[in-house]
RNA sequence: GUGGGCGUAGCUCAGCUUGGUUAGAGCAUCUGACUGUGGCUCAGAGGGUCGGGGGUUCGAAUCCCCUCGCUCACCCCA
């Protein structure tokens, strides 16, 4: 009986792995340039970490977590998002104790129990960055610059949306919530069932409703930022000014609300095309109260997360058919018993001695080996036959032009010079 | 959790409406033409529990019921 993969999971096969490696390398390179250090946290954490960090009222915590009891009867959860774990590690490591800013990045799998669809999985990999210890609009903008630099290098076309969702202080968020409720109060009978529920549980989410009837009503809403406290307004205004000064294009979306409760004042979302019904490749914002909520001191922070599957979808839709993998340089083919014995030593020498990407197949006729060489896309076929061995030479065939040249067996190390093979 | 679409060869699919020889095609694979040389062409070959179970029928890929899976969308997110 064949066992197949779990719903919402996928295997990355070699052809795709090349694209993954490119994304991962780009993330590491750019994060290093920006002074963010890699952090690797466990996949499994105490359930409470996410309940407190992400928020008990969020969909993620309420219905999407892979939660179970371990053998010690502790409730544990497969990480559904990156920030809470990083905050936990930040506190546990004591790296913030000197009061210096701390900058982390990660590339890590996340788990959410949802119904899969295009661009959405139960296990997906996010890269993200978290910037602790500085509350200054420049830090927010620098974080955005980091994310957009990665997208630029990967040749993704994107749009940046930003909003001010207010902070937790001095009734700021509360007044926004009240303002939203007040605005929708009269129209409530005309709105969808979901929104009527949201009105009580999480009024801000009404702004995000995609039902046409609700959107029409939302149209006239001034936006969350208008109602926020003076501090938030000022901070948000400075971010916009810095974005302008740094020539970062963005759209203000006064209705942008993120599904995670921990964001304060500034949120952003980056959208791209080619992701099915989804259009968000990455998002983030400021979360100035989470460190304290998780038992630390009052440390401000800003960060983002971005889904690698969606990044790759966006890359592919922008460059259809592009190959990210490498092809063998030399395909070694043989004919005869003596040649068979010489195969592995020759391959080893090409690979380990000359550092050439070399391949071969066994148990096939010469013709079949040549077919395999052709299919592999190798630049050269290196032909070893008993005849060649007796005469102390090999043949090297250019697979593109069909041209064949000879090389004496003692001079393989001169492949470069003799044939102009670029290695 | 809700709703639509789809499960036939390794892959992409036709056949199903109106049940009827050994279930097809393209691509891929293998072999040969070319006995030591790939791509192009031609000839041939292998490969199927028709997702699974039950029912109707002389007869089911085809009709009915159940079930499993995939997929897209909603909700929400990356």
XYZ file of C-alpha atoms (C1' of nucleotides) in Angstrom:
501
model
C 0.000 0.000 0.000
C 1.419 3.317 -1.069
C 1.670 5.982 1.600
C 1.160 9.500 0.371
C 1.966 12.916 1.702
C -0.257 14.746 4.189
C -2.768 17.296 2.966
C -1.304 20.739 2.524
C 2.281 19.441 2.496
C 4.567 19.209 -0.503
C 7.968 17.856 -1.467
C 10.526 20.196 -2.956
C 12.052 18.199 -5.806
C 15.513 18.885 -7.239
C 14.314 21.114 -10.085
C 12.469 23.338 -7.620
C 15.149 23.110 -4.964
C 17.378 25.242 -7.175
C 14.871 28.096 -6.982
C 14.598 27.594 -3.227
C 18.357 27.775 -2.861
C 18.425 31.004 -4.814
C 15.799 32.569 -2.550
C 17.516 31.350 0.608
C 20.900 32.561 -0.525
C 19.500 35.952 -1.468
C 17.801 36.273 1.914
C 21.024 35.398 3.760
C 23.168 37.690 1.613
C 20.897 40.712 1.930
C 20.217 40.200 5.640
C 23.957 40.066 6.220
C 24.379 43.327 4.335
C 21.783 44.921 6.604
C 23.425 43.564 9.742
C 20.738 41.044 10.654
C 22.056 37.817 12.199
C 20.439 34.467 11.598
C 18.412 32.888 14.385
C 17.103 29.314 14.402
C 14.416 28.481 16.898
C 12.639 25.151 17.531
C 9.645 24.122 15.466
C 7.839 23.170 18.656
C 7.007 25.618 21.447
C 4.714 25.775 24.435
C 1.195 26.513 23.261
C 1.011 29.420 25.668
C 3.727 31.276 23.756
C 1.470 31.688 20.747
C -1.670 32.266 22.783
C -0.010 35.185 24.492
C 2.210 36.356 21.655
C -0.136 36.125 18.687
C -3.379 36.696 20.565
C -6.118 34.344 21.685
C -8.655 36.107 19.516
C -6.791 35.564 16.246
C -7.911 32.952 13.739
C -4.446 31.463 13.860
C -4.698 30.639 17.549
C -8.397 29.899 17.616
C -8.594 27.377 14.802
C -5.388 26.908 12.867
C -2.740 25.595 15.248
C -1.235 22.122 15.277
C -1.560 21.669 19.034
C -1.186 18.426 20.964
C -0.039 17.132 24.313
C 3.422 15.600 24.499
C 4.255 12.522 26.562
C 4.728 14.698 29.619
C 1.203 15.998 29.115
C 2.374 19.504 28.215
C 0.419 21.359 25.574
C 2.800 22.059 22.693
C 2.273 23.661 19.295
C 3.971 23.569 15.939
C 5.056 27.144 15.253
C 2.323 28.907 13.221
C 4.298 32.139 12.713
C 7.787 33.385 13.399
C 7.687 36.447 15.597
C 6.574 34.963 18.917
C 9.368 32.386 18.903
C 11.979 34.990 18.070
C 10.766 37.251 20.875
C 10.951 34.307 23.264
C 14.510 33.558 22.152
C 15.445 37.243 22.356
C 14.354 37.307 25.993
C 15.760 33.905 26.881
C 19.176 34.605 25.350
C 19.616 37.877 27.167
C 20.951 39.412 23.962
C 18.934 42.555 24.579
C 20.192 42.995 28.123
C 22.778 45.633 27.232
C 20.085 47.819 25.792
C 21.619 47.646 22.349
C 19.393 47.042 19.354
C 19.241 43.413 18.226
C 18.535 42.348 14.664
C 17.537 38.808 13.710
C 16.493 37.075 10.530
C 15.184 33.550 10.036
C 14.167 31.086 7.367
C 11.835 28.572 8.937
C 8.809 26.353 8.332
C 5.436 27.387 9.765
C 2.385 25.185 10.326
C -1.245 26.153 10.095
C -4.172 23.777 9.898
C -6.111 25.362 7.032
C -7.736 24.153 3.845
C -5.022 24.371 1.236
C -5.400 26.222 -2.049
C -3.195 27.948 -4.608
C -0.356 29.646 -2.733
C -1.473 28.315 0.627
C -0.253 25.260 2.489
C -0.372 23.672 5.909
C 3.388 23.745 6.087
C 4.967 26.770 4.515
C 8.355 28.387 4.868
C 8.788 32.006 5.797
C 11.797 34.185 5.878
C 11.495 37.081 8.233
C 13.371 39.718 10.163
C 12.845 41.212 13.610
C 14.452 44.419 14.780
C 14.414 44.969 18.565
C 15.212 47.954 20.714
C 14.656 50.977 18.494
C 11.562 53.060 18.154
C 12.410 55.346 15.303
C 10.691 55.587 11.918
C 14.068 54.997 10.279
C 14.130 51.507 11.767
C 10.717 50.763 10.264
C 11.815 52.058 6.901
C 15.137 50.221 7.052
C 13.221 47.006 7.704
C 11.051 47.636 4.675
C 14.124 48.413 2.612
C 15.583 45.064 3.636
C 12.487 43.210 2.452
C 12.192 45.135 -0.795
C 15.898 44.671 -1.561
C 15.382 40.931 -1.376
C 12.380 41.134 -3.707
C 14.283 43.368 -6.112
C 17.170 40.929 -6.331
C 14.745 38.106 -7.043
C 13.095 40.184 -9.770
C 9.647 40.222 -8.203
C 7.163 42.898 -9.119
C 5.336 44.084 -6.025
C 3.242 46.777 -4.432
C 3.635 48.120 -0.919
C 0.582 48.984 1.149
C 0.815 50.693 4.521
C -1.475 51.773 7.309
C -1.629 53.148 10.828
C -3.645 50.851 13.081
C -3.023 52.698 16.333
C -1.214 51.645 19.474
C -2.223 50.092 22.765
C -1.573 53.184 24.825
C -3.906 55.802 26.257
C -6.993 54.276 24.733
C -5.696 54.762 21.187
C -6.691 51.334 19.880
C -9.893 51.478 21.908
C -10.958 54.731 20.364
C -10.267 53.344 16.907
C -12.403 50.325 17.731
C -15.148 52.587 19.023
C -14.843 54.798 15.988
C -15.241 51.824 13.674
C -18.211 50.526 15.629
C -19.822 53.911 15.633
C -19.358 54.225 11.894
C -20.889 50.857 11.085
C -23.596 50.889 13.753
C -26.331 52.296 11.541
C -25.520 50.093 8.550
C -25.282 46.895 10.529
C -28.563 45.421 9.222
C -27.284 45.777 5.643
C -24.011 43.940 6.325
C -23.071 40.281 6.010
C -23.403 37.731 8.802
C -19.635 37.562 9.318
C -19.380 41.311 9.727
C -22.207 41.401 12.242
C -20.201 38.900 14.308
C -17.003 40.857 13.759
C -18.764 43.963 14.992
C -18.681 42.476 18.475
C -15.539 40.311 18.407
C -13.079 42.274 16.247
C -14.590 45.368 14.623
C -11.396 46.327 12.768
C -11.711 43.225 10.666
C -14.925 44.571 9.141
C -12.732 46.936 7.145
C -11.142 43.916 5.502
C -14.407 42.308 4.356
C -14.424 41.583 0.630
C -18.181 41.278 0.221
C -19.317 43.960 -2.181
C -22.191 45.145 -0.035
C -19.896 45.597 2.947
C -17.166 47.235 0.882
C -19.609 49.870 -0.323
C -20.372 50.807 3.231
C -16.697 50.742 4.193
C -15.972 53.106 1.303
C -16.925 56.170 3.298
C -14.818 55.302 6.329
C -12.016 57.766 6.913
C -9.500 55.165 8.062
C -8.039 53.893 11.291
C -5.197 56.385 11.285
C -7.525 59.367 11.481
C -8.822 58.209 14.831
C -5.467 57.165 16.316
C -3.655 59.096 19.039
C -1.389 62.063 18.216
C 1.757 59.999 18.823
C 0.696 57.369 16.307
C -0.278 60.012 13.787
C 3.058 61.707 14.109
C 5.068 58.500 13.957
C 3.155 57.277 10.941
C 3.571 60.634 9.231
C 7.331 60.466 9.703
C 7.444 56.995 8.209
C 5.633 58.246 5.127
C 8.038 61.141 4.846
C 11.027 58.796 5.038
C 9.514 56.453 2.469
C 9.093 59.393 0.124
C 12.614 60.631 0.739
C 13.973 57.186 -0.029
C 11.930 56.912 -3.212
C 9.958 53.904 -1.981
C 6.627 53.719 -3.740
C 3.668 52.818 -1.577
C -0.079 53.073 -1.348
C -1.823 54.109 1.775
C -4.639 51.751 2.571
C -6.547 53.149 5.542
C -8.448 49.877 5.706
C -5.425 47.587 5.864
C -5.814 45.442 8.962
C -3.611 42.474 9.685
C -4.792 39.224 11.163
C -2.278 39.269 13.985
C -3.200 41.211 17.092
C 0.250 42.293 18.130
C 0.855 45.082 15.625
C 0.986 48.648 16.900
C 0.826 51.885 14.941
C 2.480 50.834 11.706
C 1.574 47.867 9.494
C 2.463 47.038 5.917
C 1.743 44.378 3.362
C 3.478 43.611 0.093
C 1.372 42.150 -2.691
C 2.381 40.531 -5.953
C 0.591 38.830 -8.828
C 0.650 35.193 -9.859
C -0.344 33.804 -6.470
C -3.832 32.547 -7.263
C -6.467 34.205 -5.133
C -3.795 35.227 -2.651
C -1.819 38.323 -3.394
C 0.229 38.855 -0.282
C 3.873 37.784 -0.456
C 4.944 39.442 2.736
C 3.817 41.662 5.533
C 4.794 43.063 8.839
C 4.855 46.075 11.045
C 5.707 47.410 14.458
C 4.915 45.490 17.621
C 5.925 47.563 20.604
C 4.136 45.646 23.327
C 4.850 42.005 22.536
C 8.187 41.811 24.323
C 6.537 43.082 27.466
C 3.521 40.835 26.959
C 5.851 37.856 26.885
C 7.495 38.790 30.153
C 10.248 41.157 29.101
C 10.746 44.843 29.621
C 9.306 47.579 27.447
C 11.238 46.906 24.231
C 9.929 48.257 20.929
C 10.276 46.129 17.804
C 9.498 46.016 14.112
C 9.631 43.121 11.670
C 8.172 41.227 8.747
C 7.522 37.757 7.409
C 7.397 36.586 3.813
C 6.265 33.262 2.370
C 8.882 31.574 0.220
C 6.345 29.477 -1.705
C 4.603 32.669 -2.758
C 7.891 34.383 -3.535
C 8.743 31.519 -5.867
C 5.283 31.646 -7.464
C 5.784 35.355 -8.082
C 9.255 34.755 -9.516
C 7.934 32.091 -11.856
C 5.004 34.152 -13.046
C 7.415 36.964 -13.862
C 9.966 34.720 -15.595
C 8.045 31.745 -16.974
C 10.180 28.796 -17.988
C 13.317 30.095 -16.352
C 15.626 27.326 -15.158
C 17.325 27.786 -11.814
C 19.213 24.481 -11.736
C 22.697 23.643 -12.950
C 23.517 21.199 -15.718
C 26.496 18.831 -15.772
C 29.550 20.173 -17.556
C 30.861 16.807 -18.637
C 28.981 13.564 -19.173
C 31.293 10.566 -19.194
C 30.327 7.681 -21.473
C 32.120 4.376 -21.893
C 32.339 1.328 -24.119
C 33.958 -1.950 -23.153
C 35.239 -3.714 -20.038
C 38.506 -1.849 -19.588
C 36.701 1.439 -20.011
C 34.112 0.381 -17.445
C 36.898 -0.066 -14.885
C 38.262 3.361 -15.650
C 34.920 5.149 -15.223
C 34.876 5.767 -11.495
C 38.520 6.873 -11.275
C 38.010 9.291 -14.153
C 34.799 10.668 -12.644
C 36.505 11.081 -9.282
C 39.375 12.922 -10.880
C 37.077 15.264 -12.800
C 35.002 15.958 -9.708
C 37.533 16.043 -6.904
C 40.707 16.843 -8.812
C 39.378 19.404 -11.252
C 36.144 20.391 -9.488
C 34.069 19.769 -12.601
C 30.388 18.902 -12.464
C 30.564 15.443 -14.081
C 27.909 12.761 -14.566
C 27.533 9.262 -15.998
C 25.044 6.436 -16.255
C 25.794 2.729 -16.072
C 24.248 -0.428 -17.459
C 23.338 1.167 -20.760
C 24.600 0.941 -24.305
C 26.856 3.645 -25.685
C 23.992 5.012 -27.705
C 21.764 5.122 -24.642
C 24.534 6.819 -22.689
C 24.823 9.454 -25.394
C 21.081 9.979 -25.265
C 21.318 10.413 -21.505
C 24.187 12.868 -22.010
C 22.088 14.851 -24.440
C 19.086 14.912 -22.152
C 21.142 16.010 -19.171
C 22.104 19.145 -21.062
C 25.799 18.478 -20.489
C 28.156 20.697 -22.465
C 30.609 17.897 -23.270
C 30.614 14.131 -23.585
C 33.828 12.538 -22.398
C 34.184 9.287 -24.268
C 36.218 6.386 -22.928
C 36.383 3.192 -24.998
C 38.687 0.192 -24.858
C 40.161 1.454 -28.113
C 40.974 4.813 -26.551
C 42.506 3.175 -23.498
C 44.819 1.064 -25.630
C 45.891 4.143 -27.510
C 46.249 6.172 -24.328
C 43.754 8.908 -25.225
C 40.182 9.972 -24.619
C 37.660 11.798 -26.748
C 35.840 14.931 -25.795
C 32.763 15.803 -27.788
C 31.138 19.204 -27.790
C 27.451 18.386 -27.443
C 26.333 21.572 -29.069
C 28.495 21.583 -32.186
C 29.154 17.841 -32.389
C 32.869 18.551 -32.758
C 35.184 15.883 -31.308
C 38.703 16.343 -30.017
C 41.250 13.967 -28.510
C 43.110 14.266 -25.264
C 45.931 12.070 -24.025
C 45.104 10.257 -20.805
C 48.019 11.866 -18.963
C 46.797 15.363 -19.765
C 43.302 15.494 -18.404
C 44.351 18.216 -16.013
C 44.926 20.415 -19.043
C 41.336 20.191 -20.268
C 41.126 23.910 -19.918
C 44.129 24.817 -22.002
C 43.863 22.145 -24.619
C 40.221 22.499 -25.545
C 39.275 25.828 -24.178
C 36.748 24.108 -21.963
C 35.631 26.666 -19.502
C 35.284 25.037 -16.149
C -15.891 24.651 8.783
C -18.709 25.969 3.749
C -19.184 25.665 -1.683
C -17.648 24.332 -6.971
C -14.503 21.208 -10.276
C -11.781 16.692 -10.995
C -9.820 11.330 -10.132
C -8.506 6.553 -16.867
C -0.571 4.593 -18.638
C 5.310 7.871 -15.485
C 2.973 13.014 -17.276
C -1.180 15.762 -20.004
C -5.735 14.100 -21.360
C -9.826 11.620 -24.867
C -13.634 7.893 -24.139
C -18.769 8.523 -19.989
C -24.243 12.117 -22.476
C -27.044 7.302 -25.583
C -23.498 0.604 -21.043
C -21.501 -3.862 -25.816
C -14.861 -6.937 -29.338
C -8.391 -7.373 -26.505
C -9.680 0.773 -22.869
C -7.070 4.935 -26.602
C -3.837 9.382 -28.079
C 0.259 12.742 -27.378
C 4.632 13.295 -24.526
C 8.141 10.321 -21.792
C 10.745 5.356 -21.469
C 13.104 1.122 -23.968
C 14.747 -1.400 -28.673
C 16.052 -1.153 -33.753
C 17.154 1.320 -38.642
C 22.921 3.481 -37.482
C 26.596 -4.014 -34.747
C 31.618 2.737 -31.105
C 28.345 8.287 -30.770
C 23.129 12.329 -28.704
C 19.464 15.861 -31.000
C 15.869 15.010 -36.432
C 13.058 11.087 -38.891
C 10.905 6.277 -39.263
C 9.526 1.288 -37.337
C 8.353 -1.472 -33.107
C 7.861 -2.675 -27.726
C 6.756 -2.301 -22.606
C 3.568 0.153 -19.315
C -3.559 0.333 -16.729
C -6.775 -2.798 -9.623
C -10.272 3.137 -15.362
C -9.150 6.276 -6.994
C -11.632 2.385 -3.540
C -16.151 -0.393 -2.027
C -21.051 -1.827 -2.986
C -25.402 -1.992 -6.297
C -28.270 -2.339 -11.180
C -27.388 -5.453 -15.621
C -26.358 -11.104 -19.668
C -22.506 -7.205 -19.715
C -20.087 -1.126 -16.202
C -14.444 3.396 -17.281
C -19.667 4.597 -18.743
C -25.809 4.302 -14.794
C -26.994 4.577 -9.042
C -25.282 4.802 -3.763
C -21.301 5.212 -0.282
C -16.288 6.402 0.571
C -11.269 8.235 -0.053
C -8.157 11.640 -2.428
C -6.760 15.944 -5.261
C -7.853 20.841 -6.698
C -9.960 25.796 -6.800
C -12.624 29.324 -4.045
C -14.845 31.439 0.705
C -13.092 32.557 5.827
C -8.176 33.887 7.104
C -3.263 34.332 6.025
C 2.495 34.143 3.893
